[in-house]
Amino acid sequence: MSVPSRLRTPNPHLGAYYGIVTSAFLSLVIMLAMFEQLGWGDMWLAYGLMLLPLAFYIFIAVGARTRDVEDFFVCGRRVPAVYNGFVLAATAVGGVGFFAYTGTVFFLGFDALAIGLGWAAGMLIAAVLFSPYLHKAGAYTLPSFLGHRFRSRPLRMAASVLQLPATGLLLAAEIQIAAMIAAMFLPLTSSLLTFVMVAIVAGIAIAGGMRTLTWSGSAEFLIGTLGLAVPLIIVSVLLTHIPAPQLTYGESLTSLPQAEMSMGISPSTPDRVAEPFPGAAPQPSAKLFLQAFGALSTSDFIVVFLCVALGTAALPSLLVRSGVTSSAVDQRKSTAWGVLFVVLFVITAPAIAAFAKLLLFGGIAKGSASALPAWLGALSERGLVVARDLNSDGAIAAGELLVARDGVALALPIAAELPFVCTVIVAAGGMGIALAAAASHLFTLAGGLSEDLYRLIDRRVTALPRLMAAWAALGATAVAAILLVLIADPDPLRAALDAFAFAAAAFFPVLVLGIWWKRATALGAMAAMGTGFGVVAVDVIVGSLFGLDQSGIATLMASLIGVVVGLAAGVGMSLFGPEASAAEEAYFEEMRDPMGETIYDRAQQRAALAAVAETARTAHP
């Protein structure tokens, strides 16, 4: 018998609710700006703008809590496209993009676009190649999809293990960013704030899983957008008289080269040995902003772009959201919204970097070392800039001005001498985006551990109930994240790039084969996934032991090699191994038609009807 599709309708008042969220945050900003003019201290302003949004995220999570399994794992499959796009963009960009990528653009200029364009292209690739078909499959996790597609429990378990490096590195990077930013404005140590941030993220995820992540993440995205846009628009008006920084910062680029040259920066060439990407510690800017391929060669630019694009397309934390919308059409729309938001950020980051560099270099170049601008002291107090006249020539050159990569976005409103509230807006917005991304990564890791490892290993009747297993996995993953951040102290940007390398090599080949090739088999999928992952793992291990990976590009190149080798291994093992079973082929054919009820939901409904029929037959033999 056929099972009718369920009608899932989203809350019709969501637009009003999030309009209230946006208005409330803007009202808070205006009120605190007035209090600043009345003499309130910076400490109280920071408390208000940093802590009240955190309390609001928790309040939303408590209000959206659920104990329903479908709500917990896929938000009831009724998330409107635009709100899913909010969280997709926040997960893809995260605090790493908000702070570390913006700082990378400051140091590398044009060359840094390889990362931003990779994010946008990866989202687009996922929208075309993967998302609609993953939605039709309806699996709660990416390893679950692979297990169902190839009818293989070992493959499902292996995929759950192999997603740990990529997702874990991103989780650590986001927690590191959030704790670092909070430590600049709150009187707590970075270590203690790491515990606090992980506790908030874990609490939101435990309260309602994907449901609470979606609705608190949407609020975090909106506040993050305001935190990025409001100070930047004000600076744009001050410098160009037009409130459209993405379209007008080009006017500043005419005077930026002169300021750079006056600070002693000259054209550069790529160094094949040195690390091309800036580190987290304050360092000098040594490359002209507009010079193309001065830090990355043309081939390196392509490698970075492709690795980030393929890694983004195959990132489990993004693909797990393929099942939260009501239809494949809505899923395509939500990914399109996500692409739009990521593209807007990618074209906004250069405006932040260009304005910040112009203000910093222009203000310092006009004065002597004994008469530096007053705002330079504020930047130095927060560890964002270090300026010293090392050669005692009475001037500050570019090599004597050290800038913290992850603080460029915060330095902009300070260098523009905007009210202190504007600086805290940036911090609060970036921290919200980082928490949204961290929650997605944490939930993806915990979902894989509980759904694809624990439930397959321990299938006893007395085993932990499904949601209790997920809660336990969330708690264990949170503890592991704290230890990783405190012990390893990873560089957020480098950790993110390595994560994309692992995701691309491990999952891009197996997804292409599983979704687009009917002949692919479980053995071929295992070979594709294991071979691609192995190439990157060997590069990381060998590079760490022998110090061979000094440039930061080798791991990304190994990832692309892993993608090619993984595809070849998957095709070879599928062709020369056992043929695909009839069940695998039937699943493939059904998945390839993205319309209609998801395969997983139909299977669950059939199982429920069978259970009811069996109960009735037993009661009335």
Coordinates of C-alpha atoms in Angstrom, one line a residue:
M1 CA 0.0 0.0 0.0
S2 CA 1.2 3.6 -0.6
V3 CA 1.9 5.9 2.3
P4 CA 0.7 9.4 1.9
S5 CA 3.2 12.2 2.2
R6 CA 3.1 14.2 5.4
L7 CA 2.3 17.9 5.3
R8 CA 4.9 19.9 7.0
T9 CA 4.2 23.6 7.4
P10 CA 6.7 26.1 9.0
N11 CA 5.6 28.6 11.6
P12 CA 4.0 31.5 9.6
H13 CA 5.2 34.0 12.2
L14 CA 8.9 33.3 11.8
G15 CA 9.5 36.5 9.9
A16 CA 7.9 38.6 12.6
Y17 CA 9.9 36.8 15.3
Y18 CA 13.2 37.4 13.7
G19 CA 12.2 40.9 12.8
I20 CA 11.7 41.4 16.6
V21 CA 15.2 39.9 17.2
T22 CA 16.8 42.3 14.8
S23 CA 14.9 45.3 16.1
A24 CA 15.8 44.3 19.7
F25 CA 19.5 44.1 19.0
L26 CA 19.5 47.4 17.1
S27 CA 17.6 49.0 20.0
L28 CA 20.1 47.6 22.4
V29 CA 23.0 49.1 20.3
I30 CA 21.3 52.5 20.2
M31 CA 20.6 52.5 23.9
L32 CA 24.1 51.6 24.8
A33 CA 25.5 54.2 22.4
M34 CA 23.5 56.8 24.2
F35 CA 24.8 55.5 27.6
E36 CA 28.3 55.8 26.2
Q37 CA 27.8 59.4 25.4
L38 CA 26.5 59.9 29.0
G39 CA 29.7 58.5 30.4
W40 CA 29.2 54.8 30.9
G41 CA 32.4 52.9 31.2
D42 CA 33.6 50.5 28.4
M43 CA 33.3 47.5 30.8
W44 CA 29.5 47.9 31.1
L45 CA 29.1 48.5 27.4
A46 CA 31.0 45.3 26.7
Y47 CA 28.9 43.4 29.3
G48 CA 25.7 44.5 27.7
L49 CA 26.6 43.8 24.1
M50 CA 28.5 40.5 24.7
L51 CA 26.4 38.9 27.4
L52 CA 22.8 39.8 26.5
P53 CA 23.0 38.3 23.0
L54 CA 24.4 35.1 24.6
A55 CA 21.5 35.0 27.0
F56 CA 19.1 35.5 24.1
Y57 CA 20.6 32.6 22.1
I58 CA 20.1 30.3 25.2
F59 CA 16.5 31.6 25.6
I60 CA 15.7 30.7 22.0
A61 CA 17.2 27.3 22.5
V62 CA 15.1 26.7 25.6
G63 CA 12.0 27.8 23.8
A64 CA 12.8 25.5 20.8
R65 CA 13.7 22.4 22.8
T66 CA 12.3 19.1 21.7
R67 CA 12.4 15.4 22.5
D68 CA 11.0 14.3 19.2
V69 CA 13.6 12.3 17.2
E70 CA 12.7 13.8 13.8
D71 CA 12.8 17.3 15.2
F72 CA 16.1 16.6 17.0
F73 CA 17.9 15.3 13.9
V74 CA 16.2 17.2 11.0
C75 CA 14.1 19.9 12.6
G76 CA 10.9 18.1 11.4
R77 CA 11.9 18.8 7.8
R78 CA 10.0 22.1 7.8
V79 CA 12.7 24.8 7.9
P80 CA 12.0 27.6 5.3
A81 CA 14.6 28.0 2.7
V82 CA 15.9 31.4 3.7
Y83 CA 16.4 30.3 7.4
N84 CA 18.3 27.2 6.3
G85 CA 20.4 29.5 4.1
F86 CA 21.2 31.6 7.2
V87 CA 22.7 28.7 9.0
L88 CA 24.4 27.3 5.9
A89 CA 26.2 30.6 5.4
A90 CA 27.1 30.9 9.1
T91 CA 28.5 27.3 9.1
A92 CA 30.5 27.8 5.9
V93 CA 32.1 31.1 6.9
G94 CA 32.0 31.0 10.7
G95 CA 34.2 33.0 13.0
V96 CA 37.2 31.8 11.0
G97 CA 35.9 33.7 8.0
F98 CA 34.6 36.7 10.1
F99 CA 38.0 37.3 11.7
A100 CA 40.8 35.1 10.3
Y101 CA 39.8 35.4 6.6
T102 CA 39.3 39.2 6.8
G103 CA 42.7 39.5 8.4
T104 CA 44.2 37.3 5.6
V105 CA 42.8 39.7 3.0
F106 CA 44.5 42.5 4.9
F107 CA 47.8 40.8 4.6
L108 CA 47.5 39.1 1.2
G109 CA 45.1 41.3 -0.6
F110 CA 44.0 39.8 -4.0
D111 CA 45.7 36.5 -3.2
A112 CA 43.4 35.8 -0.3
L113 CA 40.4 35.6 -2.6
A114 CA 41.3 32.0 -3.3
I115 CA 39.7 31.1 0.0
G116 CA 36.6 33.2 -0.3
L117 CA 35.9 32.2 -3.9
G118 CA 36.4 28.6 -2.8
W119 CA 33.7 28.9 -0.2
A120 CA 31.2 30.3 -2.7
A121 CA 32.1 27.8 -5.4
G122 CA 31.9 24.9 -3.0
M123 CA 28.4 25.9 -1.9
L124 CA 27.3 26.1 -5.5
I125 CA 28.8 22.7 -6.3
A126 CA 27.0 21.1 -3.3
A127 CA 23.7 22.7 -4.5
V128 CA 24.1 21.1 -7.9
L129 CA 25.7 17.8 -7.2
F130 CA 24.7 16.6 -3.8
S131 CA 22.1 18.5 -1.7
P132 CA 18.9 17.6 -3.6
Y133 CA 19.7 13.9 -3.7
L134 CA 20.8 13.8 -0.1
H135 CA 17.5 15.4 0.7
K136 CA 15.6 12.7 -1.2
A137 CA 17.6 10.0 0.7
G138 CA 16.5 11.7 4.0
A139 CA 19.3 10.1 6.2
Y140 CA 20.0 12.0 9.4
T141 CA 23.8 12.0 8.9
L142 CA 26.2 11.8 6.0
P143 CA 27.6 8.4 7.1
S144 CA 24.0 7.1 7.4
F145 CA 23.4 8.1 3.8
L146 CA 26.5 6.2 2.7
G147 CA 25.4 3.2 4.7
H148 CA 21.9 3.2 3.2
R149 CA 23.1 3.8 -0.3
F150 CA 25.6 0.9 -0.3
R151 CA 23.8 -1.3 2.2
S152 CA 27.0 -1.5 4.3
R153 CA 27.4 -1.1 8.0
P154 CA 31.2 -1.1 7.9
L155 CA 31.2 1.7 5.4
R156 CA 28.8 3.7 7.5
M157 CA 31.0 3.2 10.6
A158 CA 34.2 4.1 8.7
A159 CA 32.6 7.3 7.3
S160 CA 31.7 8.3 10.9
V161 CA 35.3 7.9 12.0
L162 CA 36.8 9.7 8.9
Q163 CA 34.7 12.8 9.4
L164 CA 36.3 13.3 12.8
P165 CA 39.4 15.2 11.6
A166 CA 37.7 17.6 9.3
T167 CA 34.8 18.4 11.6
G168 CA 36.9 18.4 14.7
L169 CA 39.4 20.8 13.4
L170 CA 36.7 23.2 12.4
L171 CA 35.0 22.9 15.8
A172 CA 38.3 23.7 17.5
A173 CA 39.0 26.6 15.2
E174 CA 35.5 28.2 15.9
I175 CA 35.8 27.7 19.7
Q176 CA 39.3 29.2 19.6
I177 CA 38.0 32.3 17.8
A178 CA 35.0 32.7 20.0
A179 CA 37.0 32.5 23.2
M180 CA 39.8 34.8 21.9
I181 CA 37.3 37.5 21.0
A182 CA 35.4 37.2 24.3
A183 CA 38.7 37.4 26.2
M184 CA 39.3 40.9 24.7
F185 CA 36.2 42.4 26.3
L186 CA 35.3 40.2 29.3
P187 CA 37.5 39.9 32.5
L188 CA 38.0 36.2 32.2
T189 CA 40.9 34.2 30.9
S190 CA 40.9 32.6 27.5
S191 CA 41.0 29.1 29.0
L192 CA 38.0 29.7 31.2
L193 CA 36.1 31.3 28.3
T194 CA 36.9 28.2 26.2
F195 CA 34.9 26.2 28.8
V196 CA 32.1 28.8 28.7
M197 CA 31.8 28.8 24.9
V198 CA 31.8 25.0 24.6
A199 CA 29.2 24.8 27.4
I200 CA 26.9 27.2 25.6
V201 CA 27.3 25.4 22.3
A202 CA 26.8 22.0 23.9
G203 CA 23.8 23.2 25.9
I204 CA 22.1 24.6 22.8
A205 CA 22.7 21.4 20.9
I206 CA 21.5 19.1 23.8
A207 CA 18.3 21.1 24.3
G208 CA 16.9 20.3 20.9
G209 CA 19.5 19.2 18.4
M210 CA 19.0 20.5 14.8
R211 CA 15.9 22.3 15.9
T212 CA 17.6 24.5 18.5
L213 CA 20.7 24.9 16.2
T214 CA 18.5 26.2 13.4
W215 CA 16.6 28.8 15.3
S216 CA 19.4 30.0 17.6
G217 CA 21.7 29.9 14.6
S218 CA 19.4 32.1 12.6
A219 CA 19.5 34.7 15.4
E220 CA 23.2 34.5 15.5
F221 CA 23.5 35.0 11.8
L222 CA 21.3 38.1 11.9
I223 CA 23.3 39.6 14.8
G224 CA 26.5 38.7 13.1
T225 CA 25.4 40.4 9.9
L226 CA 24.5 43.5 11.8
G227 CA 27.8 43.4 13.6
L228 CA 29.7 43.3 10.4
A229 CA 27.6 45.7 8.4
V230 CA 26.8 48.6 10.8
P231 CA 30.4 49.8 11.6
L232 CA 31.5 49.1 8.0
I233 CA 28.7 51.2 6.6
I234 CA 29.5 54.1 9.0
V235 CA 33.2 53.9 7.9
S236 CA 32.1 53.9 4.3
V237 CA 30.1 57.0 4.7
L238 CA 33.0 58.7 6.5
L239 CA 35.5 57.9 3.8
T240 CA 33.4 57.8 0.6
H241 CA 30.1 59.5 1.6
I242 CA 28.1 56.5 0.3
P243 CA 26.7 53.7 2.5
A244 CA 27.7 50.9 0.1
P245 CA 31.2 49.7 1.0
Q246 CA 31.2 46.8 -1.4
L247 CA 30.7 49.2 -4.3
T248 CA 32.7 52.2 -3.1
Y249 CA 35.9 50.9 -1.4
G250 CA 37.5 50.9 -4.8
E251 CA 37.8 54.7 -4.4
S252 CA 40.1 54.1 -1.4
L253 CA 42.3 51.8 -3.5
T254 CA 43.6 54.8 -5.5
S255 CA 45.2 56.2 -2.3
L256 CA 46.1 52.9 -0.6
P257 CA 49.2 52.1 -2.8
Q258 CA 50.6 55.5 -2.0
A259 CA 50.2 54.9 1.7
E260 CA 51.7 51.4 1.4
M261 CA 54.7 52.7 -0.5
S262 CA 55.2 55.5 2.0
M263 CA 55.4 52.8 4.7
G264 CA 58.1 50.9 2.7
I265 CA 56.1 48.1 1.1
S266 CA 57.3 47.1 -2.4
P267 CA 56.1 44.4 -4.9
S268 CA 56.8 40.9 -3.7
T269 CA 57.2 37.4 -5.2
P270 CA 56.0 34.1 -3.8
D271 CA 58.3 32.2 -1.5
R272 CA 58.1 28.5 -2.1
V273 CA 59.5 27.7 1.3
A274 CA 57.9 30.2 3.6
E275 CA 54.3 30.0 4.9
P276 CA 52.2 32.1 2.5
F277 CA 49.3 32.6 4.9
P278 CA 49.6 35.0 7.9
G279 CA 49.7 33.5 11.4
A280 CA 47.7 34.5 14.4
A281 CA 50.5 36.5 16.1
P282 CA 51.0 40.2 15.2
Q283 CA 53.2 40.5 12.2
P284 CA 54.1 43.1 9.5
S285 CA 52.2 43.5 6.2
A286 CA 54.7 43.0 3.5
K287 CA 52.6 42.7 0.3
L288 CA 50.8 45.3 -1.7
F289 CA 47.1 45.0 -1.4
L290 CA 46.3 45.1 -5.2
Q291 CA 49.3 43.0 -6.4
A292 CA 48.1 39.7 -7.8
F293 CA 50.1 36.5 -7.0
G294 CA 52.6 38.3 -4.8
A295 CA 52.2 35.8 -1.9
L296 CA 50.6 32.8 -3.8
S297 CA 51.8 31.8 -7.2
T298 CA 49.2 31.2 -9.9
S299 CA 49.3 27.5 -9.4
D300 CA 49.1 27.9 -5.6
F301 CA 46.1 30.1 -6.0
I302 CA 44.3 27.4 -8.1
V303 CA 45.3 24.7 -5.6
V304 CA 43.8 26.7 -2.6
F305 CA 40.7 27.6 -4.5
L306 CA 40.0 24.0 -5.6
C307 CA 40.7 22.5 -2.3
V308 CA 38.5 24.9 -0.4
A309 CA 35.8 24.5 -3.0
L310 CA 35.8 20.7 -2.9
G311 CA 36.1 20.6 0.8
T312 CA 33.2 23.0 1.3
A313 CA 31.0 21.0 -1.2
A314 CA 31.7 17.7 0.8
L315 CA 31.8 19.2 4.3
P316 CA 29.6 17.0 6.5
S317 CA 28.5 19.9 8.7
L318 CA 26.9 21.5 5.6
L319 CA 25.5 18.4 4.0
V320 CA 23.8 17.3 7.1
R321 CA 21.4 20.2 6.7
S322 CA 20.2 18.8 3.3
G323 CA 17.3 17.1 5.0
V324 CA 15.8 19.9 7.1
T325 CA 13.7 21.5 4.4
S326 CA 10.3 20.2 3.2
S327 CA 11.3 19.4 -0.4
A328 CA 14.2 19.2 -2.8
V329 CA 13.0 22.4 -4.4
D330 CA 13.2 24.2 -1.0
Q331 CA 16.6 22.6 -0.4
R332 CA 17.9 24.1 -3.7
K333 CA 16.5 27.4 -2.7
S334 CA 18.1 27.3 0.7
T335 CA 21.5 26.5 -0.8
A336 CA 21.0 29.4 -3.2
W337 CA 20.3 31.7 -0.3
G338 CA 23.5 30.3 1.4
V339 CA 25.5 31.0 -1.7
L340 CA 24.2 34.5 -1.9
F341 CA 25.1 35.3 1.7
V342 CA 28.6 33.8 1.4
V343 CA 29.2 35.8 -1.8
L344 CA 28.1 39.0 0.0
F345 CA 30.6 38.2 2.7
V346 CA 33.3 37.5 0.2
I347 CA 32.9 40.8 -1.5
T348 CA 32.6 42.6 1.9
A349 CA 35.8 41.3 3.5
P350 CA 38.0 43.2 1.0
A351 CA 36.2 46.4 1.9
I352 CA 37.0 45.9 5.6
A353 CA 40.6 45.1 4.9
A354 CA 41.1 48.0 2.5
F355 CA 39.5 50.5 4.8
A356 CA 41.5 49.2 7.8
K357 CA 44.8 49.3 5.9
L358 CA 44.2 52.7 4.6
L359 CA 43.3 54.1 8.0
L360 CA 46.2 52.4 9.7
F361 CA 48.9 53.1 7.1
G362 CA 47.6 56.6 6.3
G363 CA 47.3 57.7 9.9
I364 CA 50.8 56.4 10.8
A365 CA 52.5 57.6 7.7
K366 CA 51.4 61.2 8.3
G367 CA 53.0 61.4 11.7
S368 CA 56.3 60.7 13.4
A369 CA 57.0 58.0 15.9
S370 CA 56.7 60.5 18.7
A371 CA 53.3 61.8 17.6
L372 CA 51.3 58.8 16.6
P373 CA 47.5 58.8 16.5
A374 CA 45.6 58.4 19.7
W375 CA 43.7 55.4 18.4
L376 CA 47.0 53.5 18.1
G377 CA 47.2 53.3 21.9
A378 CA 43.7 51.7 22.0
L379 CA 44.7 49.2 19.4
S380 CA 47.9 48.4 21.3
E381 CA 46.0 48.0 24.6
R382 CA 43.9 45.2 23.1
G383 CA 46.9 43.5 21.4
L384 CA 45.6 44.3 18.0
V385 CA 48.6 46.3 16.9
V386 CA 52.3 46.6 18.0
A387 CA 54.1 49.7 16.7
R388 CA 57.8 50.3 17.6
D389 CA 60.5 52.5 16.1
L390 CA 63.1 49.8 16.1
N391 CA 65.7 51.6 14.0
S392 CA 65.2 54.9 15.8
D393 CA 64.7 56.9 12.6
G394 CA 61.7 58.8 14.0
A395 CA 59.1 57.0 11.8
I396 CA 57.1 53.8 11.8
A397 CA 57.7 51.7 8.7
A398 CA 55.6 48.7 7.6
G399 CA 58.1 46.3 9.1
E400 CA 57.7 48.0 12.5
L401 CA 53.9 47.9 12.5
L402 CA 52.8 44.5 13.6
V403 CA 49.0 43.7 13.1
A404 CA 47.1 40.8 14.6
R405 CA 45.4 38.9 11.8
D406 CA 42.3 38.0 13.7
G407 CA 41.8 41.5 15.0
V408 CA 41.6 43.4 11.7
A409 CA 37.8 43.5 11.8
L410 CA 38.0 44.9 15.3
A411 CA 40.7 47.4 14.4
L412 CA 38.6 49.1 11.7
P413 CA 36.1 50.9 14.0
I414 CA 38.9 51.8 16.5
A415 CA 41.1 53.3 13.7
A416 CA 38.1 55.2 12.4
E417 CA 37.6 56.6 15.9
L418 CA 34.1 55.4 16.1
P419 CA 32.3 55.1 19.5
F420 CA 33.4 52.1 21.5
V421 CA 30.0 50.5 21.0
C422 CA 30.8 50.0 17.3
T423 CA 33.8 47.9 18.2
V424 CA 31.8 45.7 20.6
I425 CA 29.2 45.2 17.9
V426 CA 31.8 43.6 15.7
A427 CA 33.0 41.4 18.5
A428 CA 29.4 40.3 19.5
G429 CA 28.5 39.7 15.9
G430 CA 31.6 37.7 15.1
M431 CA 31.3 35.7 18.3
G432 CA 27.7 34.8 17.4
I433 CA 28.7 33.5 13.9
A434 CA 31.5 31.5 15.5
L435 CA 29.1 29.9 18.0
A436 CA 26.6 29.1 15.2
A437 CA 29.3 27.3 13.2
A438 CA 30.7 25.6 16.3
A439 CA 27.3 24.2 17.2
S440 CA 26.8 22.8 13.7
H441 CA 30.2 21.1 13.8
L442 CA 29.6 19.7 17.3
F443 CA 26.2 18.3 16.4
T444 CA 27.6 16.7 13.2
L445 CA 30.3 15.0 15.2
A446 CA 28.0 13.8 18.0
G447 CA 25.4 12.7 15.5
G448 CA 27.9 10.5 13.7
L449 CA 29.2 9.0 17.0
S450 CA 25.7 8.2 18.3
E451 CA 23.8 7.3 15.1
D452 CA 26.6 5.6 13.1
L453 CA 28.9 4.1 15.7
Y454 CA 27.1 3.5 19.0
R455 CA 23.8 2.4 17.6
L456 CA 25.5 0.0 15.1
I457 CA 27.9 -1.5 17.7
D458 CA 25.5 -1.8 20.6
R459 CA 22.2 -3.0 19.3
R460 CA 20.9 -4.5 22.5
V461 CA 17.3 -3.8 23.6
T462 CA 18.7 -2.3 26.8
A463 CA 21.0 0.1 25.0
L464 CA 20.7 3.8 25.6
P465 CA 17.6 5.4 24.0
R466 CA 18.3 7.2 20.8
L467 CA 18.3 10.8 22.2
M468 CA 20.2 9.8 25.3
A469 CA 22.9 8.4 23.1
A470 CA 23.0 11.7 21.2
W471 CA 23.2 13.7 24.4
A472 CA 26.0 11.5 25.7
A473 CA 27.9 11.9 22.4
L474 CA 27.4 15.7 22.5
G475 CA 28.8 15.8 26.0
A476 CA 31.8 13.6 25.2
T477 CA 32.5 15.6 22.0
A478 CA 32.3 18.9 24.0
V479 CA 34.9 17.6 26.5
A480 CA 37.2 16.5 23.6
A481 CA 36.9 19.9 22.0
I482 CA 37.9 21.7 25.2
L483 CA 41.0 19.4 25.5
L484 CA 41.9 19.9 21.9
V485 CA 41.7 23.7 22.1
L486 CA 43.6 23.9 25.4
I487 CA 46.3 21.4 24.6
A488 CA 46.9 21.9 20.9
D489 CA 46.1 25.7 20.7
P490 CA 45.5 25.4 17.0
D491 CA 45.8 28.4 14.6
P492 CA 42.2 28.8 13.4
L493 CA 43.0 29.6 9.8
R494 CA 45.4 26.7 9.3
A495 CA 43.1 24.3 11.1
A496 CA 40.2 25.3 8.8
L497 CA 42.3 24.8 5.7
D498 CA 43.5 21.4 6.9
A499 CA 39.8 20.5 7.6
F500 CA 38.8 21.4 4.1
A501 CA 41.6 19.3 2.8
F502 CA 40.4 16.2 4.8
A503 CA 36.8 16.8 3.8
A504 CA 37.6 17.1 0.1
A505 CA 39.8 14.0 -0.1
A506 CA 37.7 11.7 2.1
F507 CA 34.1 12.6 1.0
F508 CA 34.1 14.3 -2.4
P509 CA 35.0 11.1 -4.4
V510 CA 32.6 8.9 -2.6
L511 CA 29.7 11.3 -2.9
V512 CA 30.3 11.8 -6.6
L513 CA 30.4 8.0 -7.1
G514 CA 27.5 7.3 -4.8
I515 CA 25.1 9.9 -6.2
W516 CA 26.1 10.0 -9.9
W517 CA 27.2 6.4 -10.8
K518 CA 24.8 3.5 -10.6
R519 CA 27.6 0.9 -10.9
A520 CA 29.4 2.1 -7.7
T521 CA 29.6 -0.5 -5.0
A522 CA 30.3 -0.6 -1.3
L523 CA 33.8 -1.9 -1.9
G524 CA 34.4 0.9 -4.4
A525 CA 33.0 3.5 -1.9
M526 CA 35.2 2.2 0.9
A527 CA 38.3 2.4 -1.4
A528 CA 37.5 5.9 -2.6
M529 CA 36.9 7.2 0.9
G530 CA 39.9 5.4 2.5
T531 CA 42.4 6.1 -0.3
G532 CA 41.6 9.9 -0.4
F533 CA 41.7 10.3 3.3
G534 CA 44.9 8.2 3.5
V535 CA 46.8 10.5 1.1
V536 CA 46.1 13.6 3.2
A537 CA 46.8 11.7 6.5
V538 CA 50.2 10.5 5.2
D539 CA 51.1 14.0 4.1
V540 CA 50.2 15.5 7.5
I541 CA 52.0 12.8 9.4
V542 CA 55.1 12.9 7.3
G543 CA 55.2 16.6 7.2
S544 CA 54.8 16.9 10.9
L545 CA 57.5 14.3 11.6
F546 CA 60.1 15.6 9.1
G547 CA 59.1 19.2 8.8
L548 CA 58.5 18.9 5.1
D549 CA 55.2 20.9 4.9
Q550 CA 56.6 24.4 5.6
S551 CA 54.6 26.3 3.0
G552 CA 51.1 25.3 4.0
I553 CA 50.3 24.4 0.4
A554 CA 51.5 20.8 0.5
T555 CA 48.5 19.5 2.4
L556 CA 46.1 21.3 0.1
M557 CA 47.9 19.8 -2.9
A558 CA 47.8 16.3 -1.3
S559 CA 44.0 16.8 -0.9
L560 CA 43.6 17.3 -4.6
I561 CA 45.8 14.3 -5.3
G562 CA 43.6 12.4 -2.8
V563 CA 40.5 13.3 -4.7
V564 CA 41.9 12.1 -8.0
V565 CA 43.3 8.9 -6.5
G566 CA 40.1 8.3 -4.5
L567 CA 38.0 8.5 -7.6
A568 CA 40.3 6.2 -9.5
A569 CA 40.3 3.7 -6.6
G570 CA 36.5 3.8 -6.3
V571 CA 36.0 3.3 -10.0
G572 CA 38.5 0.5 -10.2
M573 CA 37.2 -1.5 -7.2
S574 CA 33.6 -1.0 -8.3
L575 CA 34.4 -2.4 -11.8
F576 CA 36.6 -5.3 -10.8
G577 CA 34.9 -6.2 -7.6
P578 CA 31.4 -7.7 -7.0
E579 CA 28.6 -6.0 -8.8
A580 CA 26.1 -3.7 -7.1
S581 CA 23.2 -5.6 -5.5
A582 CA 19.6 -5.2 -6.7
A583 CA 18.9 -3.3 -3.4
E584 CA 21.7 -0.8 -4.1
E585 CA 20.5 -0.2 -7.6
A586 CA 16.9 0.3 -6.5
Y587 CA 18.0 2.8 -3.9
F588 CA 20.0 4.6 -6.5
E589 CA 17.1 4.9 -8.9
E590 CA 14.7 6.1 -6.2
M591 CA 17.3 8.6 -4.9
R592 CA 17.9 10.1 -8.4
D593 CA 14.3 11.3 -8.5
P594 CA 14.5 14.1 -5.9
M595 CA 10.7 14.8 -5.8
G596 CA 8.3 13.3 -3.3
E597 CA 8.7 11.9 0.2
T598 CA 12.2 11.0 1.4
I599 CA 13.3 7.4 1.2
Y600 CA 14.1 7.3 4.9
D601 CA 10.7 8.7 6.0
R602 CA 8.8 6.3 3.8
A603 CA 10.7 3.4 5.2
Q604 CA 10.0 4.6 8.7
Q605 CA 6.3 4.9 7.9
R606 CA 6.2 1.4 6.4
A607 CA 7.9 0.0 9.5
A608 CA 5.4 1.8 11.7
L609 CA 2.4 0.4 9.7
A610 CA 3.9 -3.0 9.8
A611 CA 4.3 -2.8 13.6
V612 CA 0.7 -1.7 14.0
A613 CA -0.5 -4.5 11.7
E614 CA 1.5 -7.1 13.7
T615 CA 0.1 -5.8 17.0
A616 CA -3.4 -6.0 15.6
R617 CA -2.8 -9.5 14.3
T618 CA -1.4 -10.6 17.7
A619 CA -4.3 -9.1 19.6
H620 CA -7.0 -10.6 17.2
P621 CA -5.6 -13.9 15.8

